[in-house]
Coordinates of C-alpha atoms in Angstrom, one line a residue:
M1 CA 0.0 0.0 0.0
T2 CA 1.3 3.4 -0.9
Q3 CA 1.3 6.0 1.9
A4 CA -0.7 9.1 1.1
A5 CA 1.2 12.4 1.3
D6 CA 0.2 14.8 4.0
T7 CA -1.0 18.0 2.2
R8 CA -2.0 19.9 5.3
P9 CA -0.3 23.3 5.5
G10 CA 2.4 23.6 8.2
R11 CA 2.4 19.9 9.1
P12 CA 5.3 17.7 8.4
R13 CA 4.7 14.4 6.8
R14 CA 4.4 11.6 9.3
T15 CA 5.5 8.1 8.5
S16 CA 4.7 6.4 11.8
L17 CA 2.9 6.8 15.1
R18 CA 5.9 6.8 17.3
W19 CA 3.8 7.5 20.4
W20 CA 2.0 4.1 19.9
P21 CA 3.3 1.7 22.6
R22 CA 0.2 -0.5 23.0
P23 CA -3.5 -0.6 22.3
L24 CA -5.2 2.4 23.8
P25 CA -8.1 1.5 26.2
V26 CA -11.4 3.3 26.1
R27 CA -11.8 2.7 29.9
V28 CA -9.9 5.1 32.2
P29 CA -6.9 3.0 33.5
G30 CA -7.3 3.9 37.1
Q31 CA -11.1 3.3 37.3
L32 CA -12.0 0.4 39.6
P33 CA -15.1 -1.6 38.8
L34 CA -16.6 -1.3 42.3
A35 CA -20.0 -2.6 41.3
A36 CA -18.5 -5.7 39.7
A37 CA -16.4 -6.3 42.8
A38 CA -19.5 -6.1 45.0
R39 CA -21.3 -8.5 42.7
G40 CA -18.3 -10.9 43.0
A41 CA -18.3 -10.8 46.7
V42 CA -22.1 -11.3 47.1
A43 CA -22.3 -14.0 44.4
L44 CA -19.6 -16.1 46.1
A45 CA -20.6 -15.5 49.7
L46 CA -24.4 -16.0 49.4
P47 CA -24.4 -19.7 48.4
L48 CA -22.0 -20.5 51.2
L49 CA -24.1 -18.6 53.7
V50 CA -27.2 -20.6 52.5
G51 CA -25.2 -23.8 52.8
L52 CA -24.2 -23.0 56.4
A53 CA -27.8 -22.2 57.3
T54 CA -29.3 -25.3 55.7
G55 CA -26.5 -27.8 56.2
W56 CA -26.1 -28.4 52.4
V57 CA -22.4 -27.5 52.4
V58 CA -21.4 -29.6 49.5
L59 CA -24.1 -28.4 47.1
S60 CA -23.5 -24.8 48.3
A61 CA -19.8 -25.2 47.4
I62 CA -20.8 -26.5 43.9
A63 CA -23.1 -23.5 43.5
A64 CA -20.2 -21.2 44.6
I65 CA -18.0 -22.8 41.8
G66 CA -20.8 -21.9 39.4
A67 CA -20.8 -18.3 40.8
L68 CA -17.0 -18.2 40.5
W69 CA -17.2 -19.1 36.8
G70 CA -20.1 -16.6 36.4
V71 CA -18.0 -13.8 37.9
S72 CA -15.2 -14.6 35.4
Q73 CA -17.6 -13.8 32.6
D74 CA -19.4 -10.8 34.2
G75 CA -18.4 -8.0 31.9
S76 CA -19.5 -4.4 31.4
D77 CA -21.3 -5.2 28.2
P78 CA -24.9 -4.3 27.4
Y79 CA -27.3 -6.3 29.5
R80 CA -28.6 -8.5 26.7
V81 CA -25.0 -9.5 25.9
R82 CA -24.4 -10.3 29.6
V83 CA -27.5 -12.5 29.7
R84 CA -26.5 -14.4 26.6
R85 CA -22.9 -15.0 27.8
L86 CA -23.8 -15.9 31.3
G87 CA -26.7 -18.1 30.2
W88 CA -24.6 -20.1 27.9
T89 CA -21.9 -20.3 30.6
G90 CA -24.4 -21.8 33.0
V91 CA -25.9 -24.3 30.5
S92 CA -22.6 -25.5 29.1
S93 CA -20.9 -25.9 32.5
A94 CA -23.8 -27.8 34.0
L95 CA -23.9 -30.1 31.0
G96 CA -20.2 -30.6 31.3
L97 CA -20.4 -31.3 35.0
L98 CA -23.2 -33.8 34.4
A99 CA -21.2 -35.7 31.7
G100 CA -18.1 -35.7 33.9
E101 CA -20.0 -36.9 36.9
L102 CA -21.6 -39.8 35.0
A103 CA -18.2 -40.8 33.7
L104 CA -16.7 -40.8 37.2
R105 CA -19.6 -42.8 38.7
S106 CA -19.0 -45.5 36.0
G107 CA -15.7 -46.3 37.8
E108 CA -13.8 -46.6 34.6
P109 CA -10.7 -44.4 34.1
A110 CA -11.1 -44.9 30.4
A111 CA -14.6 -43.4 30.6
V112 CA -13.2 -40.3 32.3
A113 CA -10.4 -39.9 29.8
G114 CA -12.8 -40.4 26.9
C115 CA -15.3 -37.9 28.3
L116 CA -12.5 -35.3 28.7
V117 CA -11.2 -35.8 25.2
A118 CA -14.8 -35.6 23.8
A119 CA -15.4 -32.4 25.7
A120 CA -12.1 -31.0 24.4
L121 CA -13.0 -31.8 20.8
V122 CA -16.4 -30.0 21.2
A123 CA -14.8 -27.1 23.1
G124 CA -12.1 -26.7 20.4
G125 CA -14.6 -27.1 17.6
V126 CA -16.6 -24.1 18.8
G127 CA -13.8 -22.2 20.5
L128 CA -12.7 -20.0 17.6
R129 CA -16.2 -19.1 16.4
G130 CA -16.8 -16.0 18.5
R131 CA -16.7 -14.9 22.1
I132 CA -19.9 -16.6 23.4
A133 CA -19.1 -19.8 21.6
S134 CA -15.6 -19.8 22.9
V135 CA -16.7 -19.2 26.5
S136 CA -19.3 -21.9 26.2
G137 CA -16.8 -24.4 25.0
M138 CA -14.3 -23.6 27.7
H139 CA -16.9 -24.0 30.5
L140 CA -18.2 -27.3 29.0
L141 CA -14.6 -28.6 29.3
L142 CA -14.2 -27.1 32.8
G143 CA -17.5 -28.7 33.9
V144 CA -16.2 -32.1 32.7
T145 CA -12.9 -31.7 34.6
I146 CA -14.6 -30.9 37.9
G147 CA -17.4 -33.5 37.4
S148 CA -14.9 -36.2 36.6
G149 CA -12.4 -35.2 39.2
I150 CA -14.4 -34.6 42.4
P151 CA -16.9 -37.3 43.6
V152 CA -20.1 -35.7 45.0
P153 CA -22.5 -37.9 47.0
G154 CA -26.2 -37.8 46.4
P155 CA -28.5 -37.9 43.3
W156 CA -26.8 -37.3 40.0
W157 CA -28.9 -34.3 39.1
Q158 CA -28.2 -32.2 42.1
P159 CA -24.6 -31.0 41.4
P160 CA -25.4 -29.8 37.8
L161 CA -28.4 -28.0 39.1
A162 CA -26.4 -26.4 41.9
L163 CA -23.7 -25.3 39.5
F164 CA -26.3 -23.8 37.1
A165 CA -27.9 -22.0 40.1
G166 CA -24.6 -20.3 41.0
V167 CA -24.2 -18.9 37.5
V168 CA -27.8 -17.8 37.4
L169 CA -27.2 -15.9 40.7
V170 CA -24.4 -13.9 39.0
L171 CA -26.6 -13.4 35.9
V172 CA -29.4 -11.9 38.1
L173 CA -27.0 -9.6 40.0
S174 CA -25.3 -8.5 36.8
A175 CA -28.5 -7.8 34.8
A176 CA -30.7 -6.5 37.6
P177 CA -29.8 -2.8 36.9
W178 CA -31.6 -3.2 33.6
L179 CA -34.8 -2.6 35.5
W180 CA -34.0 1.0 36.4
R181 CA -31.3 2.0 33.9
R182 CA -32.1 -0.1 30.9
H183 CA -29.7 1.4 28.3
H184 CA -27.1 2.8 30.7
V185 CA -24.1 1.0 29.0
E186 CA -25.1 2.1 25.5
R187 CA -25.7 5.7 26.7
A188 CA -22.3 5.9 28.5
A189 CA -20.5 4.6 25.4
V190 CA -22.1 7.2 23.2
L191 CA -21.4 10.0 25.6
T192 CA -17.8 8.9 25.7
V193 CA -17.6 9.5 21.9
Y194 CA -18.7 13.1 22.4
R195 CA -16.2 13.5 25.3
R196 CA -13.3 12.1 23.2
A197 CA -14.3 14.3 20.3
G198 CA -14.0 17.4 22.4
E199 CA -10.5 16.2 23.5
A200 CA -9.5 15.7 19.9
L201 CA -10.6 19.2 18.9
A202 CA -8.7 20.6 21.9
A203 CA -5.6 18.8 20.8
A204 CA -5.9 19.9 17.1
G205 CA -2.7 21.5 15.8
T206 CA -0.5 19.9 18.6
D207 CA 1.8 16.9 18.7
T208 CA -0.9 14.9 20.5
A209 CA -3.6 15.5 17.9
E210 CA -3.3 12.1 16.2
E211 CA -3.4 10.3 19.5
A212 CA -6.5 12.2 20.6
R213 CA -8.1 11.4 17.2
L214 CA -7.4 7.8 17.6
R215 CA -8.9 7.7 21.1
M216 CA -12.0 9.2 19.6
T217 CA -12.1 6.5 16.9
L218 CA -11.6 3.8 19.5
A219 CA -14.5 5.2 21.6
L220 CA -16.6 5.3 18.4
N221 CA -15.7 1.7 17.6
H222 CA -16.8 0.7 21.1
A223 CA -20.1 2.7 20.9
H224 CA -20.8 1.1 17.5
E225 CA -20.3 -2.4 19.0
V226 CA -22.6 -1.9 21.9
M227 CA -25.2 0.0 19.8
A228 CA -25.2 -2.5 17.0
P229 CA -28.3 -4.4 18.2
H230 CA -30.3 -1.1 18.2
L231 CA -29.3 0.0 14.7
A232 CA -31.8 -2.1 12.9
P233 CA -34.4 -0.4 10.8
R234 CA -37.1 1.4 12.8
R235 CA -39.7 -1.3 12.4
R236 CA -37.5 -3.7 14.4
R237 CA -36.0 -1.3 16.8
Q238 CA -36.6 -1.6 20.6
A239 CA -38.9 0.9 22.2
G240 CA -37.2 3.8 24.0
T241 CA -34.0 3.8 21.9
G242 CA -34.9 6.5 19.4
D243 CA -33.0 9.3 21.1
L244 CA -30.0 7.0 21.7
V245 CA -29.9 5.9 18.1
R246 CA -30.1 9.5 16.9
A247 CA -27.3 10.5 19.3
F248 CA -25.1 7.7 17.9
H249 CA -25.7 8.6 14.3
H250 CA -24.8 12.2 15.0
A251 CA -21.7 10.9 16.8
V252 CA -20.7 9.1 13.6
R253 CA -21.1 12.4 11.7
L254 CA -19.2 14.2 14.5
G255 CA -16.4 11.7 14.1
E256 CA -16.1 12.6 10.4
A257 CA -16.1 16.3 11.1
V258 CA -13.6 16.1 13.9
T259 CA -11.3 13.9 11.8
A260 CA -11.4 16.5 9.0
L261 CA -10.6 19.3 11.5
V262 CA -7.7 17.4 13.1
W263 CA -6.4 16.6 9.6
E264 CA -6.3 20.3 8.8
G265 CA -3.6 20.6 11.4
R266 CA -4.3 24.0 13.0
A267 CA -5.3 25.0 16.5
L268 CA -9.0 25.7 17.1
P269 CA -10.7 28.4 19.2
P270 CA -11.9 27.3 22.6
G271 CA -15.6 27.7 21.7
L272 CA -15.3 25.1 19.0
T273 CA -13.8 22.5 21.3
R274 CA -16.9 22.7 23.5
V275 CA -19.3 22.0 20.7
P276 CA -19.3 18.1 21.2
R277 CA -20.2 18.5 24.8
H278 CA -23.1 20.8 24.0
L279 CA -24.3 18.5 21.3
A280 CA -24.3 15.6 23.8
G281 CA -26.3 17.7 26.2
R282 CA -28.9 18.5 23.6
L283 CA -29.2 15.0 22.2
L284 CA -29.1 13.1 25.6
P285 CA -30.3 15.8 28.1
G286 CA -29.8 15.3 31.8
H287 CA -26.5 13.3 31.5
L288 CA -23.9 16.0 31.1
A289 CA -25.7 19.0 32.5
A290 CA -29.2 20.0 33.6
P291 CA -31.2 21.6 30.8
E292 CA -31.4 25.0 32.6
D293 CA -27.7 25.0 33.3
R294 CA -26.5 24.3 29.7
P295 CA -25.0 27.4 28.0
A296 CA -26.0 28.3 24.5
L297 CA -24.4 26.2 21.8
P298 CA -21.5 28.1 20.3
A299 CA -21.6 28.8 16.6
P300 CA -18.8 26.8 14.9
V301 CA -16.4 28.7 12.7
T302 CA -17.0 28.0 9.0
D303 CA -13.7 29.2 7.5
S304 CA -12.6 25.6 6.8
P305 CA -14.3 22.4 5.4
G306 CA -14.2 20.7 8.8
G307 CA -15.7 23.8 10.5
R308 CA -18.5 23.9 7.9
A309 CA -19.2 20.2 8.5
L310 CA -19.4 20.8 12.2
A311 CA -21.7 23.7 11.6
D312 CA -24.0 21.5 9.4
L313 CA -24.1 19.0 12.2
V314 CA -25.1 21.6 14.7
S315 CA -27.9 22.7 12.4
A316 CA -29.0 19.1 12.0
V317 CA -29.2 18.7 15.8
D318 CA -31.2 21.9 16.2
G319 CA -33.5 20.9 13.4
A320 CA -36.1 18.2 13.1
P321 CA -35.2 14.6 14.2
D322 CA -33.5 12.7 11.4
G323 CA -34.8 9.4 10.0
F324 CA -32.4 6.5 10.6
D325 CA -34.1 3.6 8.9
L326 CA -30.9 2.3 7.4
E327 CA -28.7 0.0 9.4
L328 CA -25.1 1.0 10.0
R329 CA -23.6 -2.5 10.1
L330 CA -20.4 -3.7 11.8
P331 CA -17.9 -5.5 9.6
A332 CA -18.5 -9.2 9.7
H333 CA -16.3 -11.2 12.1
E334 CA -13.8 -13.3 10.1
G335 CA -12.6 -16.2 12.2
P336 CA -9.7 -18.5 11.3
G337 CA -10.1 -21.0 8.5
R338 CA -11.0 -24.6 8.7
A339 CA -7.4 -25.8 8.8
A340 CA -6.6 -23.6 11.8
R341 CA -9.8 -24.7 13.6
V342 CA -9.0 -28.4 13.0
R343 CA -5.4 -27.9 14.3
Y344 CA -6.7 -26.1 17.4
V345 CA -9.2 -28.9 18.1
L346 CA -6.6 -31.6 17.8
L347 CA -4.0 -29.7 19.9
L348 CA -6.5 -29.0 22.7
A349 CA -7.7 -32.6 22.8
G350 CA -4.2 -33.8 22.8
C351 CA -3.1 -31.5 25.6
V352 CA -6.2 -32.4 27.7
L353 CA -5.5 -36.2 27.2
A354 CA -1.8 -35.7 28.1
A355 CA -2.7 -33.7 31.2
Q356 CA -5.2 -36.4 32.3
V357 CA -2.7 -39.2 31.9
L358 CA -0.1 -37.1 33.8
A359 CA -2.7 -36.5 36.5
E360 CA -3.4 -40.2 36.8
V361 CA 0.2 -41.0 37.2
L362 CA 0.9 -38.2 39.8
H363 CA -2.3 -37.7 41.7
R364 CA -4.9 -40.3 41.3
P365 CA -7.6 -39.8 42.4
R366 CA -8.7 -36.1 42.2
G367 CA -6.2 -35.1 39.5
Y368 CA -8.5 -32.5 38.0
W369 CA -6.1 -29.5 38.4
L370 CA -3.9 -30.4 35.4
P371 CA -6.7 -30.7 32.7
M372 CA -8.5 -27.8 34.3
T373 CA -5.4 -25.6 33.9
V374 CA -5.1 -26.6 30.3
A375 CA -8.8 -25.6 29.7
F376 CA -8.1 -22.2 31.2
V377 CA -4.7 -21.5 29.5
Y378 CA -5.1 -22.8 26.0
K379 CA -7.3 -20.0 24.7
P380 CA -5.4 -18.3 21.8
D381 CA -8.5 -16.3 20.9
F382 CA -8.4 -14.6 24.3
G383 CA -5.0 -13.0 23.7
P384 CA -1.3 -14.0 23.5
L385 CA -0.8 -17.5 24.7
F386 CA 2.7 -17.1 26.3
P387 CA 1.7 -14.2 28.6
R388 CA -1.5 -16.0 29.5
A389 CA 0.4 -19.1 30.6
L390 CA 3.0 -16.9 32.5
H391 CA 0.3 -14.9 34.3
R392 CA -1.5 -18.1 35.1
C393 CA 1.5 -19.4 36.9
L394 CA 2.2 -16.1 38.6
G395 CA -1.4 -15.7 39.8
T396 CA -1.4 -19.3 41.1
I397 CA 1.8 -18.8 43.1
V398 CA 0.6 -15.6 44.7
G399 CA -2.9 -17.0 45.2
V400 CA -1.5 -20.1 46.9
A401 CA 0.7 -17.9 49.2
A402 CA -2.2 -15.6 50.0
I403 CA -4.7 -18.3 50.9
G404 CA -2.1 -20.1 52.9
A405 CA -1.4 -17.1 54.9
V406 CA -5.0 -16.1 55.4
S407 CA -6.3 -19.6 56.2
T408 CA -4.3 -19.7 59.4
A409 CA -6.3 -16.7 60.7
A410 CA -9.7 -17.6 59.3
T411 CA -10.7 -20.4 61.6
G412 CA -14.5 -20.0 61.9
A413 CA -17.0 -20.8 59.2
Y414 CA -18.2 -17.2 58.7
A415 CA -14.6 -16.1 58.6
V416 CA -14.0 -18.5 55.7
V417 CA -17.1 -17.0 53.9
G418 CA -15.5 -13.5 54.4
V419 CA -12.3 -14.7 52.9
V420 CA -14.1 -16.1 49.8
A421 CA -16.0 -12.8 49.4
V422 CA -12.8 -10.8 49.5
F423 CA -11.0 -12.9 47.0
G424 CA -14.1 -13.1 44.8
A425 CA -14.2 -9.3 44.7
L426 CA -10.5 -9.3 43.8
M427 CA -11.1 -11.7 41.0
A428 CA -13.9 -9.5 39.6
V429 CA -11.4 -6.6 39.5
G430 CA -8.8 -8.8 37.9
V431 CA -11.2 -9.9 35.1
R432 CA -11.3 -6.3 33.9
H433 CA -7.7 -5.3 34.5
H434 CA -5.2 -8.2 34.6
Y435 CA -5.3 -12.0 34.1
A436 CA -2.8 -12.7 36.8
L437 CA -4.9 -10.8 39.3
A438 CA -8.0 -12.7 38.2
T439 CA -6.1 -16.0 38.6
L440 CA -4.9 -15.0 42.1
G441 CA -8.5 -14.5 43.3
L442 CA -9.8 -17.6 41.5
T443 CA -7.0 -19.8 43.0
A444 CA -7.6 -18.7 46.5
V445 CA -11.4 -19.2 46.2
V446 CA -11.0 -22.6 44.6
F447 CA -8.8 -23.8 47.5
V448 CA -11.5 -22.9 50.0
L449 CA -14.2 -24.5 47.9
L450 CA -12.3 -27.7 47.4
D451 CA -11.7 -28.0 51.1
L452 CA -15.5 -27.7 51.6
L453 CA -15.9 -30.5 49.0
G454 CA -13.8 -32.8 51.1
D455 CA -10.3 -32.4 49.5
H456 CA -8.3 -31.6 52.7
R457 CA -4.9 -32.6 51.4
P458 CA -2.1 -30.0 51.8
L459 CA -1.6 -29.2 48.1
Y460 CA -0.2 -25.7 48.1
G461 CA 3.1 -26.6 46.5
T462 CA 1.5 -29.4 44.4
R463 CA -0.9 -27.0 42.7
V464 CA 1.9 -24.6 41.8
V465 CA 3.8 -27.5 40.2
D466 CA 0.6 -28.7 38.4
T467 CA -0.1 -25.3 37.0
A468 CA 3.5 -25.0 35.7
L469 CA 3.3 -28.5 34.2
A470 CA 0.0 -27.8 32.5
S471 CA 1.2 -24.4 31.2
A472 CA 4.5 -25.9 29.9
L473 CA 2.5 -28.7 28.2
V474 CA 0.3 -26.2 26.4
L475 CA 3.2 -24.0 25.3
V476 CA 5.4 -26.8 24.1
A477 CA 2.6 -28.5 22.1
H478 CA 1.4 -25.2 20.6
F479 CA 4.7 -23.7 19.6
A480 CA 6.0 -27.1 18.4
V481 CA 3.0 -27.7 16.1
W482 CA 1.6 -24.3 15.4
P483 CA 4.3 -21.7 16.0
D484 CA 3.1 -19.1 13.5
S485 CA -0.6 -19.0 14.5
A486 CA -0.4 -15.5 16.0
A487 CA 1.6 -14.2 13.0
H488 CA -0.8 -15.6 10.5
R489 CA -3.7 -13.9 12.3
A490 CA -1.9 -10.6 12.4
E491 CA -1.0 -10.8 8.7
A492 CA -4.6 -11.7 7.8
Q493 CA -6.1 -8.9 9.9
T494 CA -3.6 -6.4 8.5
E495 CA -4.4 -7.3 5.0
A496 CA -8.1 -7.0 5.7
A497 CA -7.6 -3.6 7.3
V498 CA -5.6 -2.3 4.4
A499 CA -8.2 -3.6 1.9
A500 CA -11.0 -1.9 3.9
A501 CA -9.0 1.4 3.8
R502 CA -8.6 1.1 0.1
R503 CA -12.3 0.4 -0.4
Y504 CA -13.0 3.6 1.6
R505 CA -10.6 5.6 -0.6
D506 CA -12.0 4.3 -3.9
A507 CA -15.7 4.6 -3.1
A508 CA -15.9 7.6 -0.7
P509 CA -15.8 10.4 -3.3
E510 CA -18.8 9.0 -5.2
A511 CA -20.7 7.4 -2.3
G512 CA -23.7 8.7 -0.5
P513 CA -23.6 9.7 3.2
V514 CA -24.8 6.3 4.5
Q515 CA -22.5 4.3 2.3
R516 CA -19.6 6.6 3.0
Q517 CA -20.1 6.3 6.8
S518 CA -20.4 2.5 6.5
L519 CA -17.2 2.3 4.6
R520 CA -15.4 4.6 7.0
R521 CA -16.7 2.8 10.1
A522 CA -15.7 -0.6 8.6
A523 CA -12.2 0.7 7.8
Y524 CA -11.5 2.0 11.3
H525 CA -12.9 -1.1 12.9
R526 CA -10.6 -3.3 10.8
L527 CA -7.6 -1.1 11.6
A528 CA -8.3 -1.2 15.4
E529 CA -8.7 -5.0 15.2
A530 CA -5.5 -5.3 13.2
R531 CA -3.6 -3.2 15.8
R532 CA -4.8 -5.5 18.6
T533 CA -3.9 -8.7 16.7
V534 CA -0.4 -7.4 15.8
A535 CA 0.2 -6.4 19.4
H536 CA -0.8 -9.9 20.4
A537 CA 1.6 -11.4 17.9
R538 CA 4.5 -9.2 19.2
R539 CA 4.0 -10.7 22.7
E540 CA 4.5 -14.3 21.5
P541 CA 8.0 -15.8 21.3
A542 CA 9.5 -15.1 17.9
R543 CA 11.1 -17.8 15.9
R544 CA 14.9 -17.4 15.7
G545 CA 16.0 -15.9 12.3
R546 CA 12.4 -15.1 11.3
P547 CA 11.5 -11.6 12.5
L548 CA 7.9 -10.5 12.2
P549 CA 7.1 -8.0 9.4
D550 CA 6.5 -4.3 10.1
W551 CA 2.7 -4.5 10.1
E552 CA 2.4 -1.4 12.2
S553 CA 3.8 0.8 9.3
A554 CA 1.1 -0.5 6.9
I555 CA -1.6 0.0 9.5
T556 CA -0.4 3.5 10.3
A557 CA -0.3 4.4 6.6
A558 CA -3.8 3.0 6.2
E559 CA -5.0 5.2 9.1
Q560 CA -3.4 8.3 7.6
L561 CA -5.0 7.4 4.3
C562 CA -8.5 7.2 5.9
D563 CA -7.9 10.5 7.7
Q564 CA -6.9 12.1 4.4
V565 CA -9.8 10.7 2.5
T566 CA -12.2 12.0 5.2
G567 CA -10.6 15.5 4.9
H568 CA -10.9 15.5 1.1
V569 CA -14.5 14.2 1.2
V570 CA -15.6 16.8 3.8
A571 CA -13.8 19.5 1.7
G572 CA -15.7 18.3 -1.3
A573 CA -12.6 17.3 -3.3
A574 CA -13.5 15.9 -6.7
R575 CA -10.4 13.8 -7.3
P576 CA -9.9 10.6 -5.3
V577 CA -6.9 10.2 -2.9
R578 CA -4.1 8.0 -4.1

């Protein structure tokens, strides 16, 4: 791809984004998810309190395991997405527990191994087909490992039902705010776009302009993802989302105008930088300022194409409501090909079988930790594999040390419940911030729950060794058989992003507003996904003598091309950008 020349007056040509050290998050880094931490503490403590009150300690521990897995999937997504993900987590883990329990009750080690391999084949088969399918497959395999590794007395149907009830408890706690703030997540995402747009306008003409523009684009990508279910034609749209959809569509137009203004490369007057905030106040009143406290909307300057585009947007907001019957679609998710899926299925099944054989040799009975660790670690679609394995080991070491130190002081039953609540809250925070922290909380809670399930062996050092063995098994198998998987994904994503940028360049000058915005949104989505995938590939061990290509330069050039195309289109340029 040929990099477009920068024709902005007074701006030197840029060949790379030297400030780019890592993917830029939309969430404020220091913001702690206090509500999620509270949900984690309650979800894990409540089943144990019920068990203490009723005497059903074993079933309450099984329910707490379900709650633990539910907390690991309790995100900040829109409520309908949370319900789907947690619902499938509960169903798949309960079915897995049932299958593993029946295999264990048969008394045949071959039945246990066969059940684990079958679950790994199913989990691997669906694991690369999207987030919800991947989560479902992983928890099916986790359910089988627990069911086939921990004997539970009583009727066969009670443990799966208790596990499912624990996940449902997290689902209820996570989705309950829907009753009084139904579209809070979507509204916050859209408002973030306006906030980032104001920051980009304030940074125009400075060295941080491109960084601020990219933050706005990432916020717009996130808003597009959470708003996607509401962008259907009006006849299929949910009730009560009209103002929110209108605000999002104006945010898309605002992103185009701000990109053009930043591309012009000159500082802007303070009044202009406040326009996005005032637009948000008019489109979604009551969330940035009270209506009576909002100052009058400043009149944007119109001495440049970007300024005129912003002025047109202000006029549209002040005018009659727009009709948005056309759907602004997200680019289709392109997963790996059939060969990659088959390779992952076979590798996962082989690693699980090897872990089970190793567990039979070292720990029979109750050798569930090794295959369970394989199920957690071998998730290449969740990020770089090597750091995931490393953080799993680190979190396990610290978690074992923490629960070993705390358990000496927590002697009473209710003190143990308090310990579980604290580590459950810590895990909920780690789920959103760092995998090692999430593993720390999970490890500590699992030790307490396994003790309640009758496994009283002193296994602190053993579990650290098991985690290291399982992680090493996964890493050796993966990098021996499939060493270039991350590089192939990065190359494919980069090619798709560059192709999307070229489609936008070629079609934008002649396209109508809806098609142009669709092409632009698809290009920026592809570029952001390519950056994430390339960053993942850089964190995997590189093969000696085979350095990875400079994908970042191609992505940077494509981003600059999209910015330049937007500037030319807003300016009404007749000739296409090359």
